[in-house]
Coordinates of C-alpha atoms (C1' of nucleotides) in Angstrom, one line a residue:
Chain A
X1 CA 28.7 -1.4 11.3
X2 CA 28.3 -2.5 7.7
X3 CA 24.6 -2.5 7.8
X4 CA 24.1 -6.3 7.3
X5 CA 20.3 -6.3 8.0
X6 CA 18.4 -4.4 5.6
X7 CA 15.1 -3.5 6.9
X8 CA 11.7 -5.7 7.6
X9 CA 8.9 -3.5 6.9
X10 CA 6.0 -4.4 4.7
X11 CA 5.0 -7.4 7.0
X12 CA 1.8 -7.4 5.6
X13 CA -0.1 -7.0 2.2
X14 CA -1.1 -3.0 2.8
X15 CA -4.5 -2.4 2.1
X16 CA -5.7 -5.4 3.8
X17 CA -5.7 -4.7 7.4
X18 CA -8.9 -3.4 8.1
X19 CA -10.7 -5.8 5.7
X20 CA -8.8 -8.9 8.5
X21 CA -10.1 -6.5 11.3
X22 CA -13.6 -6.6 9.9
X23 CA -13.3 -10.5 9.1
X24 CA -12.4 -11.2 12.7
X25 CA -15.0 -8.9 14.2
X26 CA -17.5 -10.6 12.3
X27 CA -17.0 -13.8 13.7
X28 CA -17.3 -12.4 17.5
X29 CA -16.9 -8.8 18.9
X30 CA -13.6 -9.0 20.3
X31 CA -10.9 -6.4 22.0
X32 CA -8.1 -5.0 20.1
X33 CA -5.3 -7.2 21.8
X34 CA -7.5 -10.3 20.8
X35 CA -7.9 -9.2 17.2
X36 CA -4.4 -9.4 16.9
X37 CA -3.9 -12.8 18.5
X38 CA -6.2 -14.0 16.6
X39 CA -5.2 -12.8 13.2
X40 CA -1.6 -14.0 14.0
X41 CA -3.0 -17.6 15.0
X42 CA -5.2 -18.2 11.9
X43 CA -2.6 -16.8 9.9
X44 CA 0.4 -19.4 11.4
X45 CA 2.5 -16.2 12.7
X46 CA 2.8 -15.5 9.2
X47 CA 0.6 -12.2 9.6
X48 CA 1.6 -10.2 12.6
X49 CA -0.5 -6.8 13.6
X50 CA 1.4 -4.1 15.0
X51 CA -0.4 -2.2 18.0
X52 CA 0.6 1.0 16.0
X53 CA -1.4 0.0 13.1
X54 CA -4.0 -1.7 14.8
X55 CA -5.5 0.9 16.8
X56 CA -5.3 4.0 14.3
X57 CA -7.1 1.4 12.3
X58 CA -9.8 0.8 14.5
X59 CA -10.2 4.4 15.3
X60 CA -10.7 5.2 11.5
X61 CA -13.2 2.5 11.6
X62 CA -15.3 3.5 14.5
X63 CA -15.3 6.9 12.8
X64 CA -16.7 5.5 9.6
X65 CA -19.3 3.7 11.7
X66 CA -17.9 0.0 10.6
X67 CA -17.4 -0.9 14.0
X68 CA -18.8 0.0 17.7
X69 CA -16.6 0.2 20.8
X70 CA -17.7 -0.6 24.3
X71 CA -15.2 -0.9 27.7
X72 CA -16.2 -4.2 29.3
X73 CA -13.7 -6.2 31.2
X74 CA -12.0 -8.9 29.4
X75 CA -11.4 -12.6 30.2
X76 CA -8.5 -11.7 32.2
X77 CA -10.1 -9.4 34.6
X78 CA -8.5 -6.5 32.5
X79 CA -10.3 -3.4 31.2
X80 CA -10.5 -3.9 27.5
X81 CA -12.2 -2.1 24.8
X82 CA -14.6 -4.4 22.8
X83 CA -15.5 -3.6 19.2
X84 CA -18.5 -5.3 17.3
X85 CA -19.4 -5.1 13.5
X86 CA -22.3 -2.5 12.5
X87 CA -24.6 -3.0 9.6
X88 CA -22.6 -0.6 7.8
X89 CA -19.4 -3.0 8.9
X90 CA -20.8 -6.0 7.7
X91 CA -21.6 -4.5 4.0
X92 CA -18.2 -2.9 3.9
X93 CA -16.5 -6.3 4.8
X94 CA -18.4 -7.5 1.3
X95 CA -17.2 -4.9 -0.4
X96 CA -13.7 -5.6 0.6
X97 CA -13.8 -9.3 0.3
X98 CA -15.2 -8.9 -3.7
X99 CA -12.2 -6.2 -4.3
X100 CA -9.9 -8.1 -2.9
X101 CA -10.7 -11.3 -4.7
X102 CA -10.8 -9.1 -7.9
X103 CA -7.4 -7.6 -7.5
X104 CA -5.6 -10.7 -6.5
X105 CA -7.2 -12.8 -9.1
X106 CA -6.3 -10.1 -11.7
X107 CA -2.7 -10.1 -10.0
X108 CA -2.1 -14.1 -10.4
X109 CA -3.6 -13.8 -13.9
X110 CA -0.6 -11.7 -14.8
X111 CA 2.0 -13.5 -12.7
X112 CA 0.8 -16.9 -14.2
X113 CA 2.0 -15.8 -17.8
X114 CA 4.7 -17.8 -19.5
Chain B
X1 CA -21.2 21.3 -3.8
X2 CA -21.8 18.7 -1.3
X3 CA -19.0 16.3 -1.8
X4 CA -21.2 13.5 -3.1
X5 CA -18.3 11.5 -4.7
X6 CA -16.0 9.4 -2.6
X7 CA -12.3 9.0 -4.1
X8 CA -11.6 5.9 -6.2
X9 CA -8.1 5.3 -4.5
X10 CA -6.5 2.1 -4.0
X11 CA -6.7 0.9 -8.1
X12 CA -4.2 -2.2 -7.2
X13 CA -3.3 -3.8 -3.9
X14 CA -0.1 -1.2 -2.9
X15 CA 3.3 -3.1 -2.3
X16 CA 2.4 -5.1 -5.5
X17 CA 3.4 -3.3 -8.4
X18 CA 7.2 -3.7 -8.5
X19 CA 6.5 -7.3 -9.0
X20 CA 4.4 -7.0 -11.7
X21 CA 6.7 -5.0 -13.1
X22 CA 9.5 -7.3 -12.8
X23 CA 7.1 -10.4 -13.8
X24 CA 6.3 -8.3 -17.1
X25 CA 10.0 -7.5 -17.9
X26 CA 10.6 -11.4 -17.5
X27 CA 9.1 -12.3 -20.7
X28 CA 11.0 -9.7 -22.8
X29 CA 12.2 -6.1 -22.1
X30 CA 9.7 -3.4 -22.6
X31 CA 9.4 0.6 -22.9
X32 CA 7.2 1.9 -19.4
X33 CA 3.9 2.4 -21.8
X34 CA 4.1 -1.0 -23.1
X35 CA 4.8 -2.6 -19.7
X36 CA 1.4 -0.2 -18.1
X37 CA -0.2 -1.9 -21.3
X38 CA 0.9 -5.3 -21.1
X39 CA -0.3 -5.6 -17.4
X40 CA -3.5 -3.9 -18.1
X41 CA -4.3 -6.1 -20.6
X42 CA -3.4 -9.2 -18.9
X43 CA -5.7 -8.5 -15.9
X44 CA -8.8 -7.9 -18.1
X45 CA -8.8 -4.1 -17.9
X46 CA -8.8 -4.6 -13.8
X47 CA -5.2 -3.0 -13.4
X48 CA -4.5 0.1 -14.3
X49 CA -1.2 1.4 -13.8
X50 CA -0.9 5.2 -13.6
X51 CA 2.3 7.0 -15.0
X52 CA 2.9 8.5 -11.7
X53 CA 3.1 5.3 -10.1
X54 CA 5.0 3.2 -13.0
X55 CA 8.1 5.7 -13.5
X56 CA 9.2 6.4 -10.1
X57 CA 8.8 2.9 -9.7
X58 CA 10.7 2.3 -12.4
X59 CA 13.2 4.9 -10.8
X60 CA 13.7 3.2 -8.1
X61 CA 14.2 0.0 -9.4
X62 CA 16.9 1.1 -11.7
X63 CA 18.9 2.6 -8.2
X64 CA 18.5 -1.1 -6.8
X65 CA 19.9 -2.8 -9.8
X66 CA 17.1 -4.5 -10.5
X67 CA 16.7 -3.1 -14.3
X68 CA 18.6 -1.8 -17.0
X69 CA 17.6 1.0 -19.0
X70 CA 18.2 1.9 -22.9
X71 CA 16.5 4.5 -25.3
X72 CA 16.1 2.8 -28.2
X73 CA 12.9 3.5 -31.3
X74 CA 10.0 2.0 -30.3
X75 CA 7.6 -0.3 -32.9
X76 CA 5.9 3.6 -33.8
X77 CA 9.3 5.1 -34.6
X78 CA 9.2 7.1 -31.4
X79 CA 11.9 7.2 -29.0
X80 CA 11.4 4.9 -25.8
X81 CA 13.3 3.7 -23.2
X82 CA 13.5 0.1 -23.0
X83 CA 14.0 -1.7 -19.6
X84 CA 15.4 -5.5 -19.0
X85 CA 15.8 -7.4 -16.0
X86 CA 19.3 -7.8 -14.7
X87 CA 20.0 -11.0 -12.6
X88 CA 19.7 -9.0 -9.7
X89 CA 16.2 -8.6 -10.9
X90 CA 15.3 -12.0 -11.6
X91 CA 16.5 -12.8 -8.1
X92 CA 14.0 -10.3 -6.9
X93 CA 11.1 -11.6 -9.0
X94 CA 11.9 -14.8 -7.1
X95 CA 11.8 -13.2 -3.6
X96 CA 8.5 -11.2 -4.1
X97 CA 6.7 -13.9 -5.8
X98 CA 7.2 -15.9 -3.0
X99 CA 6.6 -13.6 -0.3
X100 CA 3.3 -12.5 -2.3
X101 CA 2.1 -16.5 -2.3
X102 CA 2.7 -16.5 1.5
X103 CA 1.1 -13.4 2.5
X104 CA -1.7 -14.0 0.1
X105 CA -2.0 -18.0 1.7
X106 CA -2.1 -16.2 4.9
X107 CA -4.5 -13.9 4.3
X108 CA -6.7 -16.5 2.8
X109 CA -6.2 -18.7 5.6
X110 CA -7.8 -15.8 7.8
X111 CA -10.7 -14.7 5.5
X112 CA -11.8 -18.3 5.1
X113 CA -13.0 -19.3 8.7
X114 CA -16.5 -19.4 9.6
Chain C
dT1 C1' -1.0 23.5 -43.0
dC2 C1' -2.7 23.5 -38.5
dT3 C1' -4.7 20.8 -34.8
dC4 C1' -5.9 16.7 -32.4
dT5 C1' -5.0 12.0 -31.1
dT6 C1' -2.0 8.7 -29.5
dT7 C1' 2.3 7.3 -28.1
dG8 C1' 5.8 8.2 -24.3
dC9 C1' 8.9 10.1 -20.6
dA10 C1' 8.9 12.4 -16.3
dT11 C1' 8.8 15.3 -11.7
dA12 C1' 6.8 17.6 -8.0
dG13 C1' 3.6 17.7 -4.4
dA14 C1' -0.8 15.7 -1.9
dC15 C1' -2.2 11.9 0.4
dG16 C1' -2.9 8.0 3.8
dA17 C1' -1.6 3.7 5.5
dA18 C1' 1.3 1.2 8.3
dC19 C1' 5.5 1.1 11.0
dT20 C1' 8.9 2.8 15.2
dA21 C1' 9.2 4.4 19.3
dT22 C1' 7.1 5.3 23.5
dG23 C1' 3.9 5.9 27.2
dG24 C1' 0.9 4.4 30.9
dG25 C1' -2.2 1.5 33.8
dA26 C1' -4.1 -2.6 35.8
dG27 C1' -3.6 -7.5 37.0
dT28 C1' -0.7 -12.1 38.3
dG29 C1' 2.8 -15.0 39.7
dG30 C1' 6.8 -15.7 41.9
Chain D
dC1 C1' 7.3 -6.0 45.5
dC2 C1' 9.3 -6.9 41.3
dA3 C1' 8.8 -8.9 36.7
dC4 C1' 5.7 -9.9 33.1
dT5 C1' 1.9 -10.3 30.5
dC6 C1' -2.3 -7.9 29.2
dC7 C1' -4.1 -4.1 27.0
dC8 C1' -4.4 0.6 25.0
dA9 C1' -3.0 4.9 22.9
dT10 C1' -0.5 8.5 20.2
dA11 C1' 3.1 11.3 17.8
dG12 C1' 6.2 11.4 14.2
dT13 C1' 8.4 9.2 10.3
dT14 C1' 8.6 6.9 6.3
dC15 C1' 7.0 5.3 1.8
dG16 C1' 4.4 3.8 -1.9
dT17 C1' 0.8 5.7 -4.8
dC18 C1' -2.0 8.9 -7.2
dT19 C1' -3.3 13.8 -9.1
dA20 C1' -1.7 16.8 -11.3
dT21 C1' 1.3 19.1 -14.6
dG22 C1' 4.6 19.4 -18.3
dC23 C1' 7.2 18.5 -22.5
dA24 C1' 7.6 16.0 -27.2
dA25 C1' 7.6 14.0 -31.4
dA26 C1' 4.6 10.9 -35.3
dG27 C1' 0.4 10.2 -37.7
dA28 C1' -3.9 11.5 -39.1
dG29 C1' -7.1 14.0 -40.7
dA30 C1' -9.4 18.6 -42.4

DNA sequence: TCTCTTTGCATAGACGAACTATGGGAGTGG
DNA sequence: CCACTCCCATAGTTCGTCTATGCAAAGAGA
């Protein structure tokens, strides 16, 4: 084997996962699987949220008090854990949005110079 | 001590440092200190490149063959290591630019939905 | 001359987010 | 009953960035 395949890591810009989750939940409460689907769909399959990234992120956000979780039954009659934003979570979404736009704006300024 | 101060990590979007360095070097060969200054200046002080991030990144890029290094004398008569892009480095810049714009485009699509 | 600031390079270790790999359970359709 | 999709979760690894620290030499000022 001649190692033709380079690892395809870094599927999404690190540091943006929590923001994407917060944004998704700001539309409506959703379970983990649904969150991943929603982001993938809206991004036209560009962003793929791995389960091994998603659930630890949701745990962190629970601990920080940004979301609340509740076991319910999904549209497909399976038990699922629905997450909803708290007030702190909504604030955090604002913080992350403005920081992201500041950062990406700064990066673009650097990248646009001739 | 009551731990009032939260750590201020994540100053720049992770995963973009190498791209910013490549872009900077595509303008002209530069030494490490100059690269950091250039990025900070162009980003209007928003992006700060820590030395502990910069030099390891340059080492990685040397190993990957994206840059070449040469000891010279800086404008201030100090010895400094000047880095310049290789052909592979220029290609890599293109790759990273297009991937970045694809990613940030996808993120913005998700973030812009009502 | 001595010391301080700025310029400049570099590494070790900590840290944390995201990934890989893996496991299980419970409905649905053939 | 078997495969498939849905849905949750964690252990362990990997990797990039940060903190902290060290060295060294030029120039300014006292």
